Amino acid sequence: VQLVESGGGSVEAGGSLRLSCATSGFRFGDYAIGFFRQAPGKEREGVSCFEPDTNGTEYVDSVKGRFAITSDSSKKAVTLQMDNLNPSDTAVYYCAARPSRRYYSRTYAYSCLQRMDFWGKGTLVTVSS
């Protein structure tokens, strides 16, 4: 299993970046894919994810309305479009995967931003004021 992030870089506040997560080594439609981030001195947090069984998405409150996640099964990739970036978005962004919703019982409190099984190495996003 491989998850490879790309698209990180440096932008000024108010700018945009598009992160991509290229996947290989597993059946793309069988896994939920999420983006996480870790800022210096802070714990890692879930940012957004895409769940293929429901085409559902999740976002952390701080990025709602600014970030958008999409999935392209033909490319086996997930993209995170990040607009109106601010310095608090500065972090290393990671891509991660876990089995999709259908592999769990109906009573299981499933979230595509928790208990990820596979991780990429990360890409740095720096937003200057």
Short mmCIF file of the N, C-alpha and C atoms (twelve columns), coordinates in Angstrom:
data_MODEL
# 
_entry.id   MODEL 
# 
loop_
_atom_site.group_PDB 
_atom_site.id 
_atom_site.type_symbol 
_atom_site.label_atom_id 
_atom_site.label_alt_id 
_atom_site.label_comp_id 
_atom_site.label_asym_id 
_atom_site.label_seq_id 
_atom_site.Cartn_x 
_atom_site.Cartn_y 
_atom_site.Cartn_z 
_atom_site.pdbx_PDB_model_num 
ATOM 1   N N  . VAL A 1   0.848   -1.188 0.000   1 
ATOM 2   C CA . VAL A 1   0.000   0.000  0.000   1 
ATOM 3   C C  . VAL A 1   0.885   1.240  0.000   1 
ATOM 4   N N  . GLN A 2   0.560   2.150  -0.905  1 
ATOM 5   C CA . GLN A 2   1.309   3.414  -0.950  1 
ATOM 6   C C  . GLN A 2   0.354   4.592  -1.063  1 
ATOM 7   N N  . LEU A 3   0.646   5.610  -0.287  1 
ATOM 8   C CA . LEU A 3   -0.071  6.874  -0.352  1 
ATOM 9   C C  . LEU A 3   0.988   7.959  -0.511  1 
ATOM 10  N N  . VAL A 4   0.887   8.748  -1.565  1 
ATOM 11  C CA . VAL A 4   1.899   9.755  -1.841  1 
ATOM 12  C C  . VAL A 4   1.229   11.120 -2.008  1 
ATOM 13  N N  . GLU A 5   1.580   12.036 -1.108  1 
ATOM 14  C CA . GLU A 5   1.036   13.384 -1.165  1 
ATOM 15  C C  . GLU A 5   1.874   14.264 -2.086  1 
ATOM 16  N N  . SER A 6   1.210   15.221 -2.698  1 
ATOM 17  C CA . SER A 6   1.906   16.228 -3.503  1 
ATOM 18  C C  . SER A 6   1.095   17.514 -3.473  1 
ATOM 19  N N  . GLY A 7   1.747   18.602 -3.863  1 
ATOM 20  C CA . GLY A 7   1.037   19.875 -3.973  1 
ATOM 21  C C  . GLY A 7   1.300   20.858 -2.849  1 
ATOM 22  N N  . GLY A 8   2.084   20.463 -1.859  1 
ATOM 23  C CA . GLY A 8   2.395   21.403 -0.792  1 
ATOM 24  C C  . GLY A 8   3.282   22.530 -1.291  1 
ATOM 25  N N  . GLY A 9   3.433   23.557 -0.475  1 
ATOM 26  C CA . GLY A 9   4.271   24.690 -0.851  1 
ATOM 27  C C  . GLY A 9   4.037   25.862 0.060   1 
ATOM 28  N N  . SER A 10  4.496   27.024 -0.379  1 
ATOM 29  C CA . SER A 10  4.377   28.249 0.405   1 
ATOM 30  C C  . SER A 10  3.488   29.241 -0.319  1 
ATOM 31  N N  . VAL A 11  2.542   29.802 0.412   1 
ATOM 32  C CA . VAL A 11  1.647   30.802 -0.149  1 
ATOM 33  C C  . VAL A 11  1.426   31.898 0.878   1 
ATOM 34  N N  . GLU A 12  0.934   33.019 0.406   1 
ATOM 35  C CA . GLU A 12  0.543   34.092 1.316   1 
ATOM 36  C C  . GLU A 12  -0.897  33.882 1.783   1 
ATOM 37  N N  . ALA A 13  -1.213  34.492 2.885   1 
ATOM 38  C CA . ALA A 13  -2.574  34.405 3.413   1 
ATOM 39  C C  . ALA A 13  -3.581  34.825 2.351   1 
ATOM 40  N N  . GLY A 14  -4.666  34.087 2.264   1 
ATOM 41  C CA . GLY A 14  -5.669  34.341 1.244   1 
ATOM 42  C C  . GLY A 14  -5.465  33.544 -0.025  1 
ATOM 43  N N  . GLY A 15  -4.328  32.901 -0.136  1 
ATOM 44  C CA . GLY A 15  -4.020  32.137 -1.328  1 
ATOM 45  C C  . GLY A 15  -4.610  30.733 -1.303  1 
ATOM 46  N N  . SER A 16  -4.283  29.966 -2.340  1 
ATOM 47  C CA . SER A 16  -4.831  28.614 -2.495  1 
ATOM 48  C C  . SER A 16  -3.736  27.607 -2.817  1 
ATOM 49  N N  . LEU A 17  -3.990  26.391 -2.439  1 
ATOM 50  C CA . LEU A 17  -3.149  25.259 -2.812  1 
ATOM 51  C C  . LEU A 17  -4.052  24.052 -3.048  1 
ATOM 52  N N  . ARG A 18  -3.568  23.133 -3.859  1 
ATOM 53  C CA . ARG A 18  -4.307  21.901 -4.093  1 
ATOM 54  C C  . ARG A 18  -3.399  20.735 -3.766  1 
ATOM 55  N N  . LEU A 19  -3.778  19.948 -2.785  1 
ATOM 56  C CA . LEU A 19  -3.033  18.759 -2.417  1 
ATOM 57  C C  . LEU A 19  -3.643  17.541 -3.109  1 
ATOM 58  N N  . SER A 20  -2.791  16.635 -3.487  1 
ATOM 59  C CA . SER A 20  -3.255  15.377 -4.071  1 
ATOM 60  C C  . SER A 20  -2.676  14.208 -3.306  1 
ATOM 61  N N  . CYS A 21  -3.432  13.138 -3.257  1 
ATOM 62  C CA . CYS A 21  -2.988  11.892 -2.640  1 
ATOM 63  C C  . CYS A 21  -3.121  10.798 -3.684  1 
ATOM 64  N N  . ALA A 22  -2.000  10.352 -4.194  1 
ATOM 65  C CA . ALA A 22  -1.997  9.261  -5.165  1 
ATOM 66  C C  . ALA A 22  -1.890  7.940  -4.425  1 
ATOM 67  N N  . THR A 23  -2.704  6.970  -4.805  1 
ATOM 68  C CA . THR A 23  -2.745  5.703  -4.082  1 
ATOM 69  C C  . THR A 23  -2.374  4.537  -4.986  1 
ATOM 70  N N  . SER A 24  -1.859  3.488  -4.376  1 
ATOM 71  C CA . SER A 24  -1.569  2.257  -5.098  1 
ATOM 72  C C  . SER A 24  -1.482  1.117  -4.097  1 
ATOM 73  N N  . GLY A 25  -1.626  -0.095 -4.598  1 
ATOM 74  C CA . GLY A 25  -1.459  -1.258 -3.744  1 
ATOM 75  C C  . GLY A 25  -2.723  -1.769 -3.098  1 
ATOM 76  N N  . PHE A 26  -3.868  -1.123 -3.371  1 
ATOM 77  C CA . PHE A 26  -5.133  -1.605 -2.847  1 
ATOM 78  C C  . PHE A 26  -6.249  -1.168 -3.782  1 
ATOM 79  N N  . ARG A 27  -7.406  -1.789 -3.615  1 
ATOM 80  C CA . ARG A 27  -8.551  -1.436 -4.439  1 
ATOM 81  C C  . ARG A 27  -9.096  -0.093 -3.975  1 
ATOM 82  N N  . PHE A 28  -8.988  0.910  -4.812  1 
ATOM 83  C CA . PHE A 28  -9.271  2.284  -4.432  1 
ATOM 84  C C  . PHE A 28  -10.646 2.445  -3.804  1 
ATOM 85  N N  . GLY A 29  -11.662 1.822  -4.375  1 
ATOM 86  C CA . GLY A 29  -13.040 1.998  -3.898  1 
ATOM 87  C C  . GLY A 29  -13.329 1.316  -2.577  1 
ATOM 88  N N  . ASP A 30  -12.389 0.548  -2.060  1 
ATOM 89  C CA . ASP A 30  -12.598 -0.176 -0.808  1 
ATOM 90  C C  . ASP A 30  -12.124 0.611  0.413   1 
ATOM 91  N N  . TYR A 31  -11.556 1.783  0.179   1 
ATOM 92  C CA . TYR A 31  -10.966 2.539  1.284   1 
ATOM 93  C C  . TYR A 31  -11.440 3.984  1.299   1 
ATOM 94  N N  . ALA A 32  -11.655 4.478  2.506   1 
ATOM 95  C CA . ALA A 32  -11.858 5.904  2.709   1 
ATOM 96  C C  . ALA A 32  -10.489 6.570  2.795   1 
ATOM 97  N N  . ILE A 33  -10.394 7.748  2.204   1 
ATOM 98  C CA . ILE A 33  -9.132  8.487  2.175   1 
ATOM 99  C C  . ILE A 33  -9.314  9.822  2.883   1 
ATOM 100 N N  . GLY A 34  -8.375  10.146 3.741   1 
ATOM 101 C CA . GLY A 34  -8.460  11.408 4.464   1 
ATOM 102 C C  . GLY A 34  -7.159  12.175 4.454   1 
ATOM 103 N N  . PHE A 35  -7.277  13.473 4.716   1 
ATOM 104 C CA . PHE A 35  -6.114  14.335 4.907   1 
ATOM 105 C C  . PHE A 35  -6.061  14.764 6.367   1 
ATOM 106 N N  . PHE A 36  -4.873  14.701 6.933   1 
ATOM 107 C CA . PHE A 36  -4.611  15.105 8.296   1 
ATOM 108 C C  . PHE A 36  -3.483  16.125 8.263   1 
ATOM 109 N N  . ARG A 37  -3.335  16.854 9.357   1 
ATOM 110 C CA . ARG A 37  -2.226  17.796 9.414   1 
ATOM 111 C C  . ARG A 37  -1.669  17.866 10.819  1 
ATOM 112 N N  . GLN A 38  -0.399  18.241 10.869  1 
ATOM 113 C CA . GLN A 38  0.260   18.426 12.156  1 
ATOM 114 C C  . GLN A 38  1.105   19.684 12.086  1 
ATOM 115 N N  . ALA A 39  0.722   20.645 12.898  1 
ATOM 116 C CA . ALA A 39  1.476   21.893 12.983  1 
ATOM 117 C C  . ALA A 39  2.569   21.742 14.032  1 
ATOM 118 N N  . PRO A 40  3.623   22.553 13.943  1 
ATOM 119 C CA . PRO A 40  4.713   22.462 14.922  1 
ATOM 120 C C  . PRO A 40  4.199   22.603 16.348  1 
ATOM 121 N N  . GLY A 41  4.564   21.654 17.199  1 
ATOM 122 C CA . GLY A 41  4.173   21.719 18.589  1 
ATOM 123 C C  . GLY A 41  2.747   21.348 18.884  1 
ATOM 124 N N  . LYS A 42  2.019   20.888 17.878  1 
ATOM 125 C CA . LYS A 42  0.617   20.538 18.070  1 
ATOM 126 C C  . LYS A 42  0.357   19.083 17.705  1 
ATOM 127 N N  . GLU A 43  -0.754  18.566 18.189  1 
ATOM 128 C CA . GLU A 43  -1.143  17.206 17.847  1 
ATOM 129 C C  . GLU A 43  -1.690  17.152 16.414  1 
ATOM 130 N N  . ARG A 44  -1.588  15.992 15.838  1 
ATOM 131 C CA . ARG A 44  -2.150  15.785 14.517  1 
ATOM 132 C C  . ARG A 44  -3.668  15.853 14.577  1 
ATOM 133 N N  . GLU A 45  -4.280  16.477 13.576  1 
ATOM 134 C CA . GLU A 45  -5.735  16.563 13.529  1 
ATOM 135 C C  . GLU A 45  -6.255  16.160 12.155  1 
ATOM 136 N N  . GLY A 46  -7.435  15.602 12.152  1 
ATOM 137 C CA . GLY A 46  -8.089  15.269 10.899  1 
ATOM 138 C C  . GLY A 46  -8.637  16.520 10.245  1 
ATOM 139 N N  . VAL A 47  -8.426  16.670 8.960   1 
ATOM 140 C CA . VAL A 47  -8.859  17.854 8.227   1 
ATOM 141 C C  . VAL A 47  -10.099 17.561 7.382   1 
ATOM 142 N N  . SER A 48  -10.006 16.523 6.564   1 
ATOM 143 C CA . SER A 48  -11.122 16.192 5.683   1 
ATOM 144 C C  . SER A 48  -10.956 14.773 5.174   1 
ATOM 145 N N  . CYS A 49  -12.070 14.137 4.820   1 
ATOM 146 C CA . CYS A 49  -11.987 12.783 4.283   1 
ATOM 147 C C  . CYS A 49  -13.144 12.518 3.327   1 
ATOM 148 N N  . PHE A 50  -12.945 11.491 2.499   1 
ATOM 149 C CA . PHE A 50  -13.959 11.064 1.530   1 
ATOM 150 C C  . PHE A 50  -14.255 9.596  1.766   1 
ATOM 151 N N  . GLU A 51  -15.548 9.271  1.902   1 
ATOM 152 C CA . GLU A 51  -15.981 7.906  2.157   1 
ATOM 153 C C  . GLU A 51  -16.669 7.392  0.895   1 
ATOM 154 N N  . PRO A 52  -16.114 6.372  0.233   1 
ATOM 155 C CA . PRO A 52  -16.612 5.957  -1.083  1 
ATOM 156 C C  . PRO A 52  -17.973 5.258  -1.070  1 
ATOM 157 N N  . ASP A 53  -18.342 4.607  0.033   1 
ATOM 158 C CA . ASP A 53  -19.613 3.869  0.029   1 
ATOM 159 C C  . ASP A 53  -20.828 4.797  0.016   1 
ATOM 160 N N  . THR A 54  -20.652 5.969  0.594   1 
ATOM 161 C CA . THR A 54  -21.749 6.942  0.658   1 
ATOM 162 C C  . THR A 54  -21.465 8.202  -0.144  1 
ATOM 163 N N  . ASN A 55  -20.256 8.281  -0.723  1 
ATOM 164 C CA . ASN A 55  -19.777 9.539  -1.331  1 
ATOM 165 C C  . ASN A 55  -19.854 10.678 -0.319  1 
ATOM 166 N N  . GLY A 56  -19.722 10.323 0.929   1 
ATOM 167 C CA . GLY A 56  -19.785 11.316 1.979   1 
ATOM 168 C C  . GLY A 56  -18.440 11.959 2.257   1 
ATOM 169 N N  . THR A 57  -18.484 13.151 2.823   1 
ATOM 170 C CA . THR A 57  -17.269 13.867 3.182   1 
ATOM 171 C C  . THR A 57  -17.385 14.369 4.618   1 
ATOM 172 N N  . GLU A 58  -16.238 14.564 5.226   1 
ATOM 173 C CA . GLU A 58  -16.173 15.152 6.554   1 
ATOM 174 C C  . GLU A 58  -15.138 16.268 6.540   1 
ATOM 175 N N  . TYR A 59  -15.380 17.301 7.321   1 
ATOM 176 C CA . TYR A 59  -14.434 18.405 7.444   1 
ATOM 177 C C  . TYR A 59  -14.343 18.825 8.909   1 
ATOM 178 N N  . VAL A 60  -13.142 19.178 9.320   1 
ATOM 179 C CA . VAL A 60  -13.002 19.806 10.631  1 
ATOM 180 C C  . VAL A 60  -13.583 21.208 10.523  1 
ATOM 181 N N  . ASP A 61  -14.165 21.688 11.615  1 
ATOM 182 C CA . ASP A 61  -14.881 22.971 11.568  1 
ATOM 183 C C  . ASP A 61  -14.026 24.122 11.034  1 
ATOM 184 N N  . SER A 62  -12.753 24.119 11.351  1 
ATOM 185 C CA . SER A 62  -11.898 25.253 10.992  1 
ATOM 186 C C  . SER A 62  -11.674 25.404 9.487   1 
ATOM 187 N N  . VAL A 63  -11.996 24.371 8.707   1 
ATOM 188 C CA . VAL A 63  -11.765 24.468 7.257   1 
ATOM 189 C C  . VAL A 63  -13.050 24.452 6.451   1 
ATOM 190 N N  . LYS A 64  -14.183 24.298 7.115   1 
ATOM 191 C CA . LYS A 64  -15.461 24.262 6.403   1 
ATOM 192 C C  . LYS A 64  -15.682 25.565 5.634   1 
ATOM 193 N N  . GLY A 65  -16.075 25.413 4.385   1 
ATOM 194 C CA . GLY A 65  -16.277 26.576 3.534   1 
ATOM 195 C C  . GLY A 65  -15.026 27.043 2.820   1 
ATOM 196 N N  . ARG A 66  -13.874 26.517 3.211   1 
ATOM 197 C CA . ARG A 66  -12.605 26.912 2.573   1 
ATOM 198 C C  . ARG A 66  -11.938 25.762 1.838   1 
ATOM 199 N N  . PHE A 67  -12.087 24.554 2.353   1 
ATOM 200 C CA . PHE A 67  -11.459 23.370 1.760   1 
ATOM 201 C C  . PHE A 67  -12.538 22.496 1.122   1 
ATOM 202 N N  . ALA A 68  -12.152 21.782 0.059   1 
ATOM 203 C CA . ALA A 68  -13.074 20.853 -0.596  1 
ATOM 204 C C  . ALA A 68  -12.312 19.605 -1.017  1 
ATOM 205 N N  . ILE A 69  -12.835 18.455 -0.650  1 
ATOM 206 C CA . ILE A 69  -12.182 17.192 -0.987  1 
ATOM 207 C C  . ILE A 69  -12.964 16.500 -2.101  1 
ATOM 208 N N  . THR A 70  -12.230 15.946 -3.059  1 
ATOM 209 C CA . THR A 70  -12.851 15.214 -4.154  1 
ATOM 210 C C  . THR A 70  -12.063 13.939 -4.414  1 
ATOM 211 N N  . SER A 71  -12.757 12.982 -5.011  1 
ATOM 212 C CA . SER A 71  -12.143 11.692 -5.308  1 
ATOM 213 C C  . SER A 71  -12.250 11.409 -6.793  1 
ATOM 214 N N  . ASP A 72  -11.191 10.900 -7.375  1 
ATOM 215 C CA . ASP A 72  -11.162 10.532 -8.799  1 
ATOM 216 C C  . ASP A 72  -10.759 9.068  -8.895  1 
ATOM 217 N N  . SER A 73  -11.738 8.212  -9.086  1 
ATOM 218 C CA . SER A 73  -11.442 6.781  -9.117  1 
ATOM 219 C C  . SER A 73  -10.626 6.398  -10.344 1 
ATOM 220 N N  . SER A 74  -10.765 7.144  -11.433 1 
ATOM 221 C CA . SER A 74  -9.998  6.818  -12.642 1 
ATOM 222 C C  . SER A 74  -8.507  7.053  -12.423 1 
ATOM 223 N N  . LYS A 75  -8.170  7.980  -11.550 1 
ATOM 224 C CA . LYS A 75  -6.774  8.267  -11.239 1 
ATOM 225 C C  . LYS A 75  -6.339  7.650  -9.920  1 
ATOM 226 N N  . LYS A 76  -7.278  7.045  -9.206  1 
ATOM 227 C CA . LYS A 76  -7.004  6.478  -7.889  1 
ATOM 228 C C  . LYS A 76  -6.363  7.527  -6.992  1 
ATOM 229 N N  . ALA A 77  -6.968  8.697  -6.994  1 
ATOM 230 C CA . ALA A 77  -6.402  9.807  -6.242  1 
ATOM 231 C C  . ALA A 77  -7.509  10.625 -5.582  1 
ATOM 232 N N  . VAL A 78  -7.141  11.260 -4.501  1 
ATOM 233 C CA . VAL A 78  -8.034  12.178 -3.795  1 
ATOM 234 C C  . VAL A 78  -7.357  13.533 -3.741  1 
ATOM 235 N N  . THR A 79  -8.129  14.582 -3.966  1 
ATOM 236 C CA . THR A 79  -7.597  15.937 -4.011  1 
ATOM 237 C C  . THR A 79  -8.243  16.797 -2.932  1 
ATOM 238 N N  . LEU A 80  -7.442  17.625 -2.294  1 
ATOM 239 C CA . LEU A 80  -7.938  18.581 -1.315  1 
ATOM 240 C C  . LEU A 80  -7.649  19.980 -1.837  1 
ATOM 241 N N  . GLN A 81  -8.682  20.671 -2.242  1 
ATOM 242 C CA . GLN A 81  -8.558  22.052 -2.677  1 
ATOM 243 C C  . GLN A 81  -8.657  22.954 -1.463  1 
ATOM 244 N N  . MET A 82  -7.631  23.763 -1.247  1 
ATOM 245 C CA . MET A 82  -7.573  24.618 -0.071  1 
ATOM 246 C C  . MET A 82  -7.562  26.077 -0.511  1 
ATOM 247 N N  . ASP A 83  -8.614  26.790 -0.189  1 
ATOM 248 C CA . ASP A 83  -8.746  28.196 -0.553  1 
ATOM 249 C C  . ASP A 83  -8.747  29.076 0.692   1 
ATOM 250 N N  . ASN A 84  -8.489  30.348 0.462   1 
ATOM 251 C CA . ASN A 84  -8.493  31.325 1.551   1 
ATOM 252 C C  . ASN A 84  -7.648  30.841 2.733   1 
ATOM 253 N N  . LEU A 85  -6.456  30.417 2.418   1 
ATOM 254 C CA . LEU A 85  -5.565  29.893 3.452   1 
ATOM 255 C C  . LEU A 85  -5.137  30.991 4.414   1 
ATOM 256 N N  . ASN A 86  -4.912  30.607 5.647   1 
ATOM 257 C CA . ASN A 86  -4.400  31.539 6.653   1 
ATOM 258 C C  . ASN A 86  -3.242  30.885 7.398   1 
ATOM 259 N N  . PRO A 87  -2.460  31.676 8.108   1 
ATOM 260 C CA . PRO A 87  -1.262  31.123 8.766   1 
ATOM 261 C C  . PRO A 87  -1.545  29.940 9.684   1 
ATOM 262 N N  . SER A 88  -2.723  29.851 10.248  1 
ATOM 263 C CA . SER A 88  -3.045  28.716 11.124  1 
ATOM 264 C C  . SER A 88  -3.182  27.406 10.359  1 
ATOM 265 N N  . ASP A 89  -3.208  27.471 9.040   1 
ATOM 266 C CA . ASP A 89  -3.245  26.257 8.212   1 
ATOM 267 C C  . ASP A 89  -1.844  25.691 7.962   1 
ATOM 268 N N  . THR A 90  -0.834  26.392 8.410   1 
ATOM 269 C CA . THR A 90  0.540   25.921 8.235   1 
ATOM 270 C C  . THR A 90  0.751   24.613 8.986   1 
ATOM 271 N N  . ALA A 91  1.196   23.593 8.277   1 
ATOM 272 C CA . ALA A 91  1.374   22.271 8.870   1 
ATOM 273 C C  . ALA A 91  1.941   21.321 7.831   1 
ATOM 274 N N  . VAL A 92  2.348   20.157 8.310   1 
ATOM 275 C CA . VAL A 92  2.614   19.047 7.403   1 
ATOM 276 C C  . VAL A 92  1.291   18.313 7.210   1 
ATOM 277 N N  . TYR A 93  0.918   18.126 5.955   1 
ATOM 278 C CA . TYR A 93  -0.341  17.469 5.630   1 
ATOM 279 C C  . TYR A 93  -0.078  16.030 5.195   1 
ATOM 280 N N  . TYR A 94  -0.838  15.132 5.774   1 
ATOM 281 C CA . TYR A 94  -0.682  13.708 5.505   1 
ATOM 282 C C  . TYR A 94  -1.959  13.151 4.881   1 
ATOM 283 N N  . CYS A 95  -1.765  12.184 4.044   1 
ATOM 284 C CA . CYS A 95  -2.858  11.424 3.470   1 
ATOM 285 C C  . CYS A 95  -2.918  10.088 4.206   1 
ATOM 286 N N  . ALA A 96  -4.129  9.579  4.438   1 
ATOM 287 C CA . ALA A 96  -4.274  8.325  5.158   1 
ATOM 288 C C  . ALA A 96  -5.494  7.564  4.643   1 
ATOM 289 N N  . ALA A 97  -5.523  6.261  4.901   1 
ATOM 290 C CA . ALA A 97  -6.610  5.423  4.399   1 
ATOM 291 C C  . ALA A 97  -7.059  4.418  5.448   1 
ATOM 292 N N  . ARG A 98  -8.330  4.070  5.384   1 
ATOM 293 C CA . ARG A 98  -8.890  3.008  6.221   1 
ATOM 294 C C  . ARG A 98  -9.991  2.332  5.412   1 
ATOM 295 N N  . PRO A 99  -10.342 1.100  5.724   1 
ATOM 296 C CA . PRO A 99  -11.413 0.417  5.002   1 
ATOM 297 C C  . PRO A 99  -12.711 1.222  5.040   1 
ATOM 298 N N  . SER A 100 -13.469 1.142  3.977   1 
ATOM 299 C CA . SER A 100 -14.693 1.933  3.862   1 
ATOM 300 C C  . SER A 100 -15.800 1.425  4.780   1 
ATOM 301 N N  . ARG A 101 -16.882 2.180  4.829   1 
ATOM 302 C CA . ARG A 101 -17.958 1.985  5.787   1 
ATOM 303 C C  . ARG A 101 -18.567 0.585  5.760   1 
ATOM 304 N N  . ARG A 102 -18.656 -0.015 4.591   1 
ATOM 305 C CA . ARG A 102 -19.388 -1.284 4.477   1 
ATOM 306 C C  . ARG A 102 -18.694 -2.436 5.192   1 
ATOM 307 N N  . TYR A 103 -17.454 -2.241 5.591   1 
ATOM 308 C CA . TYR A 103 -16.722 -3.305 6.275   1 
ATOM 309 C C  . TYR A 103 -16.994 -3.313 7.780   1 
ATOM 310 N N  . TYR A 104 -17.872 -2.433 8.233   1 
ATOM 311 C CA . TYR A 104 -18.154 -2.341 9.654   1 
ATOM 312 C C  . TYR A 104 -19.642 -2.546 9.898   1 
ATOM 313 N N  . SER A 105 -19.966 -2.962 11.128  1 
ATOM 314 C CA . SER A 105 -21.376 -3.174 11.453  1 
ATOM 315 C C  . SER A 105 -22.129 -1.848 11.460  1 
ATOM 316 N N  . ARG A 106 -23.428 -1.910 11.334  1 
ATOM 317 C CA . ARG A 106 -24.242 -0.699 11.298  1 
ATOM 318 C C  . ARG A 106 -24.195 0.052  12.610  1 
ATOM 319 N N  . THR A 107 -23.898 -0.649 13.690  1 
ATOM 320 C CA . THR A 107 -23.877 0.003  14.993  1 
ATOM 321 C C  . THR A 107 -22.533 0.661  15.305  1 
ATOM 322 N N  . TYR A 108 -21.571 0.446  14.433  1 
ATOM 323 C CA . TYR A 108 -20.238 0.996  14.665  1 
ATOM 324 C C  . TYR A 108 -20.229 2.487  14.320  1 
ATOM 325 N N  . ALA A 109 -19.685 3.282  15.217  1 
ATOM 326 C CA . ALA A 109 -19.623 4.728  15.006  1 
ATOM 327 C C  . ALA A 109 -18.469 5.067  14.077  1 
ATOM 328 N N  . TYR A 110 -18.733 4.890  12.795  1 
ATOM 329 C CA . TYR A 110 -17.674 5.030  11.800  1 
ATOM 330 C C  . TYR A 110 -17.389 6.500  11.482  1 
ATOM 331 N N  . SER A 111 -16.102 6.789  11.351  1 
ATOM 332 C CA . SER A 111 -15.677 8.097  10.849  1 
ATOM 333 C C  . SER A 111 -14.478 7.882  9.959   1 
ATOM 334 N N  . CYS A 112 -14.455 8.533  8.818   1 
ATOM 335 C CA . CYS A 112 -13.301 8.385  7.924   1 
ATOM 336 C C  . CYS A 112 -12.135 9.268  8.348   1 
ATOM 337 N N  . LEU A 113 -12.254 9.890  9.525   1 
ATOM 338 C CA . LEU A 113 -11.147 10.663 10.081  1 
ATOM 339 C C  . LEU A 113 -10.581 10.012 11.337  1 
ATOM 340 N N  . GLN A 114 -10.903 8.748  11.550  1 
ATOM 341 C CA . GLN A 114 -10.403 8.051  12.736  1 
ATOM 342 C C  . GLN A 114 -9.863  6.678  12.365  1 
ATOM 343 N N  . ARG A 115 -8.876  6.243  13.158  1 
ATOM 344 C CA . ARG A 115 -8.366  4.871  13.055  1 
ATOM 345 C C  . ARG A 115 -7.919  4.518  11.649  1 
ATOM 346 N N  . MET A 116 -7.082  5.357  11.093  1 
ATOM 347 C CA . MET A 116 -6.556  5.118  9.764   1 
ATOM 348 C C  . MET A 116 -5.506  4.010  9.804   1 
ATOM 349 N N  . ASP A 117 -5.477  3.225  8.748   1 
ATOM 350 C CA . ASP A 117 -4.553  2.087  8.714   1 
ATOM 351 C C  . ASP A 117 -3.247  2.396  7.986   1 
ATOM 352 N N  . PHE A 118 -3.321  3.238  6.974   1 
ATOM 353 C CA . PHE A 118 -2.152  3.499  6.142   1 
ATOM 354 C C  . PHE A 118 -1.919  5.006  6.039   1 
ATOM 355 N N  . TRP A 119 -0.644  5.382  5.976   1 
ATOM 356 C CA . TRP A 119 -0.277  6.787  5.977   1 
ATOM 357 C C  . TRP A 119 0.758   7.100  4.915   1 
ATOM 358 N N  . GLY A 120 0.659   8.302  4.370   1 
ATOM 359 C CA . GLY A 120 1.709   8.804  3.511   1 
ATOM 360 C C  . GLY A 120 2.774   9.485  4.346   1 
ATOM 361 N N  . LYS A 121 3.790   10.050 3.661   1 
ATOM 362 C CA . LYS A 121 4.916   10.653 4.364   1 
ATOM 363 C C  . LYS A 121 4.716   12.140 4.625   1 
ATOM 364 N N  . GLY A 122 3.739   12.736 3.974   1 
ATOM 365 C CA . GLY A 122 3.410   14.119 4.251   1 
ATOM 366 C C  . GLY A 122 3.990   15.112 3.267   1 
ATOM 367 N N  . THR A 123 3.345   16.271 3.208   1 
ATOM 368 C CA . THR A 123 3.817   17.385 2.399   1 
ATOM 369 C C  . THR A 123 3.605   18.663 3.186   1 
ATOM 370 N N  . LEU A 124 4.561   19.572 3.128   1 
ATOM 371 C CA . LEU A 124 4.541   20.768 3.959   1 
ATOM 372 C C  . LEU A 124 3.764   21.886 3.279   1 
ATOM 373 N N  . VAL A 125 2.875   22.503 4.050   1 
ATOM 374 C CA . VAL A 125 2.137   23.687 3.614   1 
ATOM 375 C C  . VAL A 125 2.499   24.829 4.548   1 
ATOM 376 N N  . THR A 126 2.982   25.918 3.975   1 
ATOM 377 C CA . THR A 126 3.358   27.084 4.765   1 
ATOM 378 C C  . THR A 126 2.577   28.290 4.262   1 
ATOM 379 N N  . VAL A 127 1.864   28.933 5.179   1 
ATOM 380 C CA . VAL A 127 1.076   30.105 4.824   1 
ATOM 381 C C  . VAL A 127 1.625   31.303 5.600   1 
ATOM 382 N N  . SER A 128 2.066   32.310 4.876   1 
ATOM 383 C CA . SER A 128 2.643   33.493 5.509   1 
ATOM 384 C C  . SER A 128 1.614   34.624 5.571   1 
ATOM 385 N N  . SER A 129 1.770   35.441 6.584   1 
ATOM 386 C CA . SER A 129 0.816   36.565 6.765   1 
ATOM 387 C C  . SER A 129 1.224   37.786 5.977   1 
# 
